[in-house]
Short mmCIF file of C-alpha atoms and ligand atoms in Angstrom, two decimals:
data_model
loop_
_atom_site.label_atom_id
_atom_site.label_comp_id
_atom_site.label_asym_id
_atom_site.label_seq_id
_atom_site.Cartn_x
_atom_site.Cartn_y
_atom_site.Cartn_z
CA MET A 1 -16.52 -10.34 14.43
CA ARG A 2 -12.89 -11.37 13.89
CA ILE A 3 -10.79 -9.77 11.16
CA LEU A 4 -7.34 -10.94 10.12
CA VAL A 5 -5.07 -8.32 8.56
CA THR A 6 -1.97 -9.56 6.76
CA GLY A 7 0.84 -7.01 6.56
CA GLY A 8 -0.73 -5.14 9.46
CA ALA A 9 2.64 -3.89 10.78
CA GLY A 10 3.16 -1.91 7.58
CA PHE A 11 2.09 1.58 6.59
CA ILE A 12 -1.45 1.03 5.30
CA GLY A 13 -2.23 -2.13 7.28
CA SER A 14 -1.38 -0.55 10.63
CA HIS A 15 -3.49 2.52 9.87
CA TYR A 16 -6.39 0.24 9.02
CA VAL A 17 -5.92 -1.75 12.23
CA ARG A 18 -5.77 1.37 14.41
CA ARG A 19 -8.93 2.71 12.78
CA LEU A 20 -10.76 -0.60 13.24
CA LEU A 21 -9.79 -0.86 16.91
CA ALA A 22 -10.75 2.76 17.53
CA GLY A 23 -14.30 1.94 16.38
CA ASP A 24 -14.07 4.38 13.48
CA TYR A 25 -15.91 2.09 11.06
CA PRO A 26 -19.66 1.75 11.70
CA GLY A 27 -20.82 -1.73 12.70
CA TYR A 28 -17.54 -2.97 14.19
CA PRO A 29 -17.60 -1.73 17.81
CA ASP A 30 -16.19 -4.93 19.36
CA VAL A 31 -14.14 -6.23 16.47
CA ALA A 32 -11.21 -8.48 17.35
CA VAL A 33 -8.22 -8.02 15.05
CA THR A 34 -5.36 -10.39 14.32
CA VAL A 35 -2.30 -9.15 12.48
CA VAL A 36 -0.02 -11.55 10.64
CA ASP A 37 3.23 -9.97 9.56
CA LYS A 38 6.75 -11.16 8.83
CA VAL A 39 8.10 -7.69 9.77
CA THR A 40 10.36 -7.12 6.80
CA HIS A 41 12.46 -3.95 6.29
CA THR A 42 9.23 -1.93 5.80
CA GLY A 43 7.23 -3.43 8.70
CA ASN A 44 7.46 -1.80 12.12
CA LEU A 45 5.89 -3.12 15.32
CA ALA A 46 5.88 0.40 16.73
CA ASN A 47 3.04 1.06 14.25
CA LEU A 48 0.68 -1.17 16.24
CA PRO A 49 -1.00 -0.76 19.67
CA LEU A 50 0.31 -4.19 20.72
CA ASP A 51 -1.14 -3.99 24.23
CA HIS A 52 -4.68 -3.40 22.95
CA PRO A 53 -6.97 -6.09 24.43
CA ARG A 54 -8.66 -6.79 21.07
CA LEU A 55 -5.44 -7.05 19.03
CA SER A 56 -3.39 -10.24 18.55
CA PHE A 57 -0.12 -10.24 16.70
CA VAL A 58 1.43 -13.27 15.00
CA LYS A 59 4.85 -13.00 13.46
CA ALA A 60 4.71 -15.24 10.39
CA ASP A 61 5.39 -15.35 6.69
CA VAL A 62 2.20 -15.59 4.64
CA CYS A 63 4.02 -18.01 2.34
CA ASP A 64 4.04 -20.56 5.18
CA ALA A 65 0.60 -22.01 4.43
CA SER A 66 0.45 -24.48 7.32
CA ALA A 67 1.30 -21.86 9.96
CA LEU A 68 -1.05 -19.42 8.23
CA TYR A 69 -3.96 -21.85 8.18
CA ASP A 70 -3.83 -22.19 11.97
CA VAL A 71 -4.09 -18.40 12.25
CA VAL A 72 -6.78 -17.92 9.60
CA ARG A 73 -9.19 -20.48 11.10
CA GLY A 74 -11.96 -18.83 13.08
CA HIS A 75 -11.79 -15.44 11.34
CA ASP A 76 -14.83 -13.96 9.59
CA ALA A 77 -12.86 -11.76 7.21
CA VAL A 78 -9.33 -11.39 5.88
CA VAL A 79 -7.84 -8.19 4.47
CA HIS A 80 -4.67 -9.15 2.62
CA LEU A 81 -2.12 -6.35 2.49
CA ALA A 82 1.15 -8.23 3.08
CA ALA A 83 3.38 -7.64 0.10
CA GLU A 84 6.94 -6.84 -0.84
CA PRO A 85 6.56 -3.19 -1.89
CA PRO A 86 8.13 -1.58 -4.96
CA ALA A 87 11.61 -0.18 -4.55
CA GLY A 88 14.22 1.47 -6.70
CA ARG A 89 15.99 -1.84 -7.20
CA THR A 90 12.86 -3.81 -8.17
CA LEU A 91 14.37 -4.87 -11.47
CA LEU A 92 17.35 -6.46 -9.72
CA GLY A 93 15.43 -8.26 -7.01
CA SER A 94 12.29 -9.64 -8.61
CA GLY A 95 12.46 -12.99 -6.77
CA GLU A 96 11.19 -11.52 -3.52
CA TYR A 97 8.19 -9.96 -5.27
CA VAL A 98 7.14 -13.25 -6.80
CA ILE A 99 7.56 -15.10 -3.50
CA SER A 100 5.57 -12.74 -1.27
CA ASN A 101 3.11 -11.23 -3.73
CA VAL A 102 2.27 -14.30 -5.81
CA LEU A 103 3.01 -17.38 -3.68
CA GLY A 104 2.06 -15.54 -0.49
CA THR A 105 -1.26 -14.47 -2.00
CA ARG A 106 -1.92 -18.01 -3.19
CA ALA A 107 -1.33 -19.29 0.35
CA VAL A 108 -3.68 -16.65 1.82
CA LEU A 109 -6.44 -17.50 -0.69
CA GLU A 110 -6.04 -21.23 -0.16
CA CYS A 111 -6.18 -20.89 3.63
CA CYS A 112 -9.26 -18.65 3.40
CA LEU A 113 -10.98 -21.22 1.19
CA ARG A 114 -10.17 -24.16 3.46
CA ALA A 115 -11.13 -22.23 6.59
CA GLY A 116 -14.43 -21.03 5.08
CA VAL A 117 -13.68 -17.32 5.57
CA GLU A 118 -16.79 -15.34 4.63
CA ARG A 119 -15.14 -12.23 3.22
CA VAL A 120 -11.71 -11.57 1.70
CA VAL A 121 -10.18 -8.38 0.29
CA GLN A 122 -7.07 -8.56 -1.87
CA VAL A 123 -5.38 -5.14 -1.68
CA SER A 124 -3.69 -4.18 -4.91
CA THR A 125 -2.47 -1.28 -6.96
CA GLY A 126 -3.20 0.70 -10.11
CA LYS A 127 0.38 -0.06 -11.18
CA VAL A 128 -0.94 -3.36 -12.62
CA TYR A 129 -2.19 -1.36 -15.64
CA GLY A 130 1.20 0.13 -16.57
CA SER A 131 1.10 3.70 -17.86
CA ILE A 132 -1.69 5.80 -19.39
CA GLY A 133 -1.13 8.91 -21.51
CA THR A 134 -4.55 10.54 -21.16
CA GLY A 135 -7.82 9.64 -19.45
CA SER A 136 -8.19 7.09 -16.66
CA TRP A 137 -8.32 3.31 -16.34
CA THR A 138 -11.58 1.59 -15.55
CA GLU A 139 -11.62 -1.82 -13.86
CA ARG A 140 -12.03 -3.48 -17.27
CA HIS A 141 -8.75 -2.19 -18.66
CA ALA A 142 -6.15 -4.77 -19.73
CA LEU A 143 -3.29 -5.39 -17.30
CA ARG A 144 0.10 -4.28 -18.68
CA PRO A 145 2.45 -4.07 -15.68
CA SER A 146 5.81 -2.43 -16.36
CA SER A 147 7.84 -3.72 -13.41
CA PRO A 148 8.27 -7.11 -11.71
CA TYR A 149 6.55 -5.63 -8.63
CA ALA A 150 3.50 -4.62 -10.65
CA ALA A 151 3.50 -7.96 -12.48
CA SER A 152 3.59 -9.82 -9.17
CA LYS A 153 0.63 -7.79 -7.88
CA ALA A 154 -1.27 -8.44 -11.12
CA ALA A 155 -0.62 -12.17 -10.71
CA GLY A 156 -1.96 -12.03 -7.14
CA ASP A 157 -5.11 -10.23 -8.38
CA LEU A 158 -5.69 -12.80 -11.12
CA LEU A 159 -5.30 -15.63 -8.62
CA ALA A 160 -7.83 -13.96 -6.31
CA LEU A 161 -10.36 -13.54 -9.12
CA ALA A 162 -9.76 -17.15 -10.23
CA TYR A 163 -10.41 -18.38 -6.67
CA HIS A 164 -13.74 -16.61 -6.87
CA ARG A 165 -14.62 -18.11 -10.26
CA SER A 166 -13.39 -21.65 -9.52
CA HIS A 167 -14.22 -22.00 -5.85
CA ARG A 168 -16.70 -19.18 -5.12
CA LEU A 169 -14.27 -17.67 -2.61
CA PRO A 170 -15.97 -14.37 -1.62
CA VAL A 171 -12.99 -12.20 -2.51
CA SER A 172 -12.94 -8.66 -3.92
CA VAL A 173 -9.88 -6.86 -5.25
CA THR A 174 -9.01 -3.20 -4.63
CA ARG A 175 -6.61 -1.30 -6.89
CA CYS A 176 -5.42 1.92 -5.34
CA SER A 177 -3.36 4.89 -6.32
CA ASN A 178 -0.12 6.03 -4.65
CA THR A 179 -0.82 6.32 -0.96
CA TYR A 180 0.76 8.79 1.47
CA GLY A 181 0.43 9.45 5.18
CA PRO A 182 2.19 9.12 8.53
CA ARG A 183 4.29 6.00 9.29
CA GLN A 184 5.22 5.26 5.68
CA PHE A 185 8.57 3.53 5.26
CA ILE A 186 11.21 6.19 4.67
CA GLY A 187 12.43 4.63 1.44
CA LYS A 188 9.27 5.89 -0.34
CA ILE A 189 9.29 9.20 -2.20
CA ILE A 190 7.36 11.45 0.22
CA PRO A 191 8.96 10.31 3.51
CA ARG A 192 12.37 10.17 1.90
CA PHE A 193 12.09 13.71 0.55
CA VAL A 194 10.68 15.04 3.82
CA THR A 195 13.28 13.41 6.07
CA ASP A 196 16.15 14.43 3.79
CA LEU A 197 14.91 17.99 3.46
CA LEU A 198 14.33 18.31 7.22
CA ASP A 199 17.91 17.11 7.82
CA GLY A 200 19.37 19.51 5.26
CA ARG A 201 20.44 16.74 2.88
CA LEU A 202 20.25 16.80 -0.92
CA VAL A 203 17.28 15.01 -2.49
CA ARG A 204 17.23 13.31 -5.88
CA LEU A 205 14.46 13.84 -8.42
CA HIS A 206 14.66 11.12 -11.07
CA GLY A 207 14.31 11.75 -14.80
CA ASP A 208 12.75 15.05 -15.92
CA GLY A 209 10.47 15.13 -12.84
CA LEU A 210 7.38 14.98 -15.06
CA HIS A 211 6.22 11.50 -14.08
CA THR A 212 2.66 11.96 -12.87
CA ARG A 213 1.07 10.18 -9.92
CA GLU A 214 -2.35 10.36 -8.32
CA TRP A 215 -2.13 10.67 -4.52
CA LEU A 216 -4.46 9.09 -1.97
CA HIS A 217 -4.33 9.76 1.77
CA VAL A 218 -3.94 6.57 3.83
CA ASP A 219 -7.10 7.38 5.80
CA ASP A 220 -9.16 7.57 2.59
CA HIS A 221 -7.50 4.37 1.36
CA CYS A 222 -8.44 2.48 4.55
CA ARG A 223 -12.00 3.82 4.56
CA GLY A 224 -12.26 2.59 0.97
CA LEU A 225 -11.00 -0.86 2.00
CA GLN A 226 -13.68 -1.01 4.67
CA LEU A 227 -16.39 -0.01 2.18
CA VAL A 228 -15.26 -2.82 -0.13
CA LEU A 229 -15.13 -5.30 2.75
CA ASP A 230 -18.66 -4.34 3.80
CA GLY A 231 -20.41 -3.84 0.49
CA GLY A 232 -18.16 -4.87 -2.40
CA ARG A 233 -19.37 -7.68 -4.62
CA PRO A 234 -17.28 -10.88 -4.55
CA GLY A 235 -15.32 -11.43 -7.75
CA GLN A 236 -15.25 -7.70 -8.49
CA VAL A 237 -12.40 -5.19 -8.73
CA TYR A 238 -12.78 -1.70 -7.23
CA HIS A 239 -10.57 1.32 -7.84
CA LEU A 240 -9.76 3.55 -4.88
CA GLY A 241 -8.06 6.69 -6.15
CA GLY A 242 -7.14 10.01 -4.62
CA GLY A 243 -8.16 12.15 -7.56
CA ARG A 244 -5.17 14.48 -7.11
CA GLU A 245 -2.62 14.27 -9.91
CA LEU A 246 0.80 15.84 -9.57
CA THR A 247 4.09 15.54 -11.38
CA ASN A 248 6.98 14.51 -9.16
CA ARG A 249 8.41 17.96 -9.77
CA GLU A 250 5.25 19.61 -8.43
CA LEU A 251 5.32 17.25 -5.45
CA ALA A 252 8.95 18.12 -4.75
CA GLY A 253 8.12 21.84 -4.94
CA ARG A 254 5.37 21.49 -2.35
CA LEU A 255 7.61 19.49 -0.02
CA VAL A 256 10.45 21.99 -0.36
CA GLY A 257 7.98 24.71 0.68
CA LEU A 258 6.44 22.75 3.57
CA CYS A 259 9.86 21.77 4.94
CA GLY A 260 11.11 25.36 4.74
CA SER A 261 13.90 24.29 2.35
CA SER A 262 15.03 25.61 -1.03
CA TRP A 263 15.43 24.16 -4.55
CA GLU A 264 19.18 24.20 -3.86
CA GLN A 265 18.60 20.91 -2.03
CA VAL A 266 17.07 19.23 -5.12
CA ARG A 267 19.26 17.46 -7.70
CA PHE A 268 18.06 15.85 -10.91
CA ALA A 269 19.27 12.25 -11.31
CA ALA A 270 19.07 9.60 -14.03
CA ASP A 271 15.65 8.06 -14.59
CA ARG A 272 14.99 4.63 -13.10
CA GLU A 273 13.99 1.55 -15.06
CA GLY A 274 10.36 0.40 -15.17
CA GLN A 275 8.89 3.76 -14.12
CA ASP A 276 5.45 4.47 -15.60
CA ARG A 277 4.91 7.95 -16.98
CA ARG A 278 1.41 8.44 -15.65
CA HIS A 279 -1.18 6.59 -13.55
CA SER A 280 -4.84 7.53 -13.30
CA LEU A 281 -7.74 5.51 -11.88
CA ASP A 282 -11.42 6.00 -12.68
CA CYS A 283 -13.18 5.44 -9.33
CA GLY A 284 -16.73 5.76 -10.64
CA LYS A 285 -17.61 2.14 -9.85
CA ALA A 286 -16.62 2.41 -6.16
CA GLU A 287 -18.48 5.72 -5.94
CA ARG A 288 -21.68 4.36 -7.53
CA GLU A 289 -21.74 1.02 -5.69
CA LEU A 290 -20.16 1.89 -2.35
CA GLY A 291 -20.34 5.66 -1.98
CA TYR A 292 -16.54 5.90 -2.03
CA LEU A 293 -15.01 9.34 -2.46
CA PRO A 294 -11.68 10.56 -1.08
CA ARG A 295 -12.21 13.23 1.59
CA ILE A 296 -8.82 14.59 2.57
CA PRO A 297 -7.63 17.48 0.37
CA PHE A 298 -4.10 16.73 -0.80
CA ASP A 299 -2.50 19.95 0.43
CA ASP A 300 -3.98 19.48 3.93
CA GLY A 301 -2.90 15.84 4.02
CA LEU A 302 0.60 16.64 2.82
CA ALA A 303 1.06 19.39 5.42
CA GLU A 304 -0.08 16.95 8.13
CA VAL A 305 2.41 14.34 6.93
CA VAL A 306 5.32 16.77 6.93
CA GLY A 307 4.32 17.78 10.48
CA TRP A 308 4.18 14.13 11.55
CA TYR A 309 7.71 13.37 10.30
CA ARG A 310 8.97 16.60 11.86
CA ASP A 311 7.44 15.61 15.23
CA ASN A 312 8.29 11.90 15.14
CA ARG A 313 11.99 11.73 14.45
CA GLY A 314 12.24 8.86 16.94
CA TRP A 315 10.10 6.72 14.61
CA TRP A 316 12.19 7.20 11.48
CA ALA A 317 15.73 8.13 12.54
CA PRO A 318 16.71 4.58 13.64
CA ALA A 319 15.40 3.15 10.37
CA ARG A 320 17.52 5.62 8.42
CA GLU A 321 20.62 4.31 10.18
CA THR A 322 19.88 0.63 9.62
CA ALA A 323 17.38 0.13 6.81
CA ASP A 324 18.23 -0.70 3.25
CA LEU A 325 16.16 2.06 1.67
CA THR A 326 16.26 0.48 -1.75
CA GLY A 327 14.62 -2.87 -1.00
CA PRO A 328 15.72 -6.38 -1.99
CA GLY A 329 19.07 -6.36 -3.74
CA PRO A 330 21.07 -8.56 -6.09
CA ALA A 331 21.50 -11.28 -3.45
CA ARG A 332 17.82 -12.08 -3.96
CA ARG A 333 18.03 -11.98 -7.72
CA TRP A 334 17.90 -15.69 -8.31
N1 NAD B 401 1.78 2.34 -0.49
C1 NAD B 401 1.12 2.53 -1.63
O1 NAD B 401 1.25 3.57 -2.27
C2 NAD B 401 0.18 1.45 -2.15
C3 NAD B 401 -0.66 1.77 -3.20
C4 NAD B 401 -1.53 0.79 -3.70
C5 NAD B 401 -1.53 -0.48 -3.14
N2 NAD B 401 -0.68 -0.77 -2.11
C6 NAD B 401 -0.72 -2.13 -1.55
O2 NAD B 401 -1.06 -2.02 -0.18
C7 NAD B 401 -0.43 -3.06 0.55
C8 NAD B 401 0.32 -2.48 1.73
O3 NAD B 401 1.27 -1.54 1.26
P1 NAD B 401 2.12 -0.64 2.27
O4 NAD B 401 2.48 0.59 1.54
O5 NAD B 401 1.46 -0.57 3.58
O6 NAD B 401 3.43 -1.53 2.38
P2 NAD B 401 4.41 -1.75 3.62
O7 NAD B 401 5.67 -2.24 3.00
O8 NAD B 401 4.47 -0.56 4.49
O9 NAD B 401 3.70 -2.94 4.43
C9 NAD B 401 3.76 -4.26 3.98
C10 NAD B 401 3.79 -5.16 5.21
O10 NAD B 401 3.77 -6.51 4.76
C11 NAD B 401 4.72 -7.26 5.51
N3 NAD B 401 5.15 -8.40 4.67
C12 NAD B 401 5.84 -8.36 3.51
N4 NAD B 401 6.02 -9.60 3.05
C13 NAD B 401 5.41 -10.45 3.94
C14 NAD B 401 5.25 -11.84 4.00
N5 NAD B 401 5.76 -12.64 3.06
N6 NAD B 401 4.55 -12.37 5.04
C15 NAD B 401 4.03 -11.58 6.00
N7 NAD B 401 4.17 -10.22 6.00
C16 NAD B 401 4.85 -9.68 4.96
C17 NAD B 401 5.82 -6.28 5.82
O11 NAD B 401 6.56 -6.69 6.96
C18 NAD B 401 5.05 -4.98 6.05
O12 NAD B 401 4.70 -4.84 7.41
C19 NAD B 401 0.44 -3.82 -0.43
O13 NAD B 401 -0.23 -4.97 -0.85
C20 NAD B 401 0.61 -2.86 -1.59
O14 NAD B 401 0.81 -3.53 -2.81
C21 NAD B 401 0.18 0.17 -1.61
#
């Protein structure tokens, strides 16, 4: 069995790759894994066991269809995670989202079709639905993305589903809630708060702090991806949620406590554009069809993550010095 993971040097992709290689998913004891990654500001080769005998790494842009096709050929399955992730400056730099998340996804789908790949998973996000006041989205809910990032992911999903309908490409789509865990790029809310609090810096809470997110541990997310790869129906969308809703203010309170800090370090700042008020995924379909349920209690997972960043300063401190924590900027606007 050969599995290609795009974006495998990133937060979720590298966790998935490490789990696969460790034999943690039943039925894949000798799996060979190829990672394709461009290694953008959020990718990190230190996330991968590069000397593992069953891991190959190819540095490439998924938008480069001819280079990608040579890599895709010979693989049984492709899990497509490569994407330009959301950032505070999304509204200024939408070009990069369209290039990687729409054109890149098209190139991945096209290569999978031409190479006759037997199973494809397009990894996406609940952000494609926009915001929901009460209740939860099912997979049949209309897409109403609020930001260019979410719109680019929605476009990638629609392309994937169209490749199934037009060409019978055996692709399933996952839409997941906000994911947290070790090795997440420090521009994201949890690592940014933790690393700032641990270093005694002020942290910014945007708006009134009452935006609500549902949190999913990266290990549950990756187990869900594997369940969809193994048993998901082609042409279907599956929600993978964490089931734990918190306002950003509640999240900040927990992190202040876990980092041994005080509210003195928290400052309220102006709200950002394109922020949804609330996300909530109904995961009943994945539970009924695949037996998916998140396992890691949020408070346990969060404590583990704070401990990881406390113990692994060498992983994140260099990135803090050099990385643009806000993502693509105005130079990419056009
Ligand atoms: N993190 C979350 O909360 C979350 C939630 C739901 C869905 N997702 C989805 O999961 C996937 C992975 O997210 P993540 O949080 O691990 O992001 P990440 O930014 O940590 O990883 C993305 C990886 O993709 C690579 N990449 C970006 N553009 C590329 C390109 N054009 N060609 C090749 N490689 C490229 C980057 O170098 C990076 O290693 C994304 O598709 C994202 O939309 C993430």
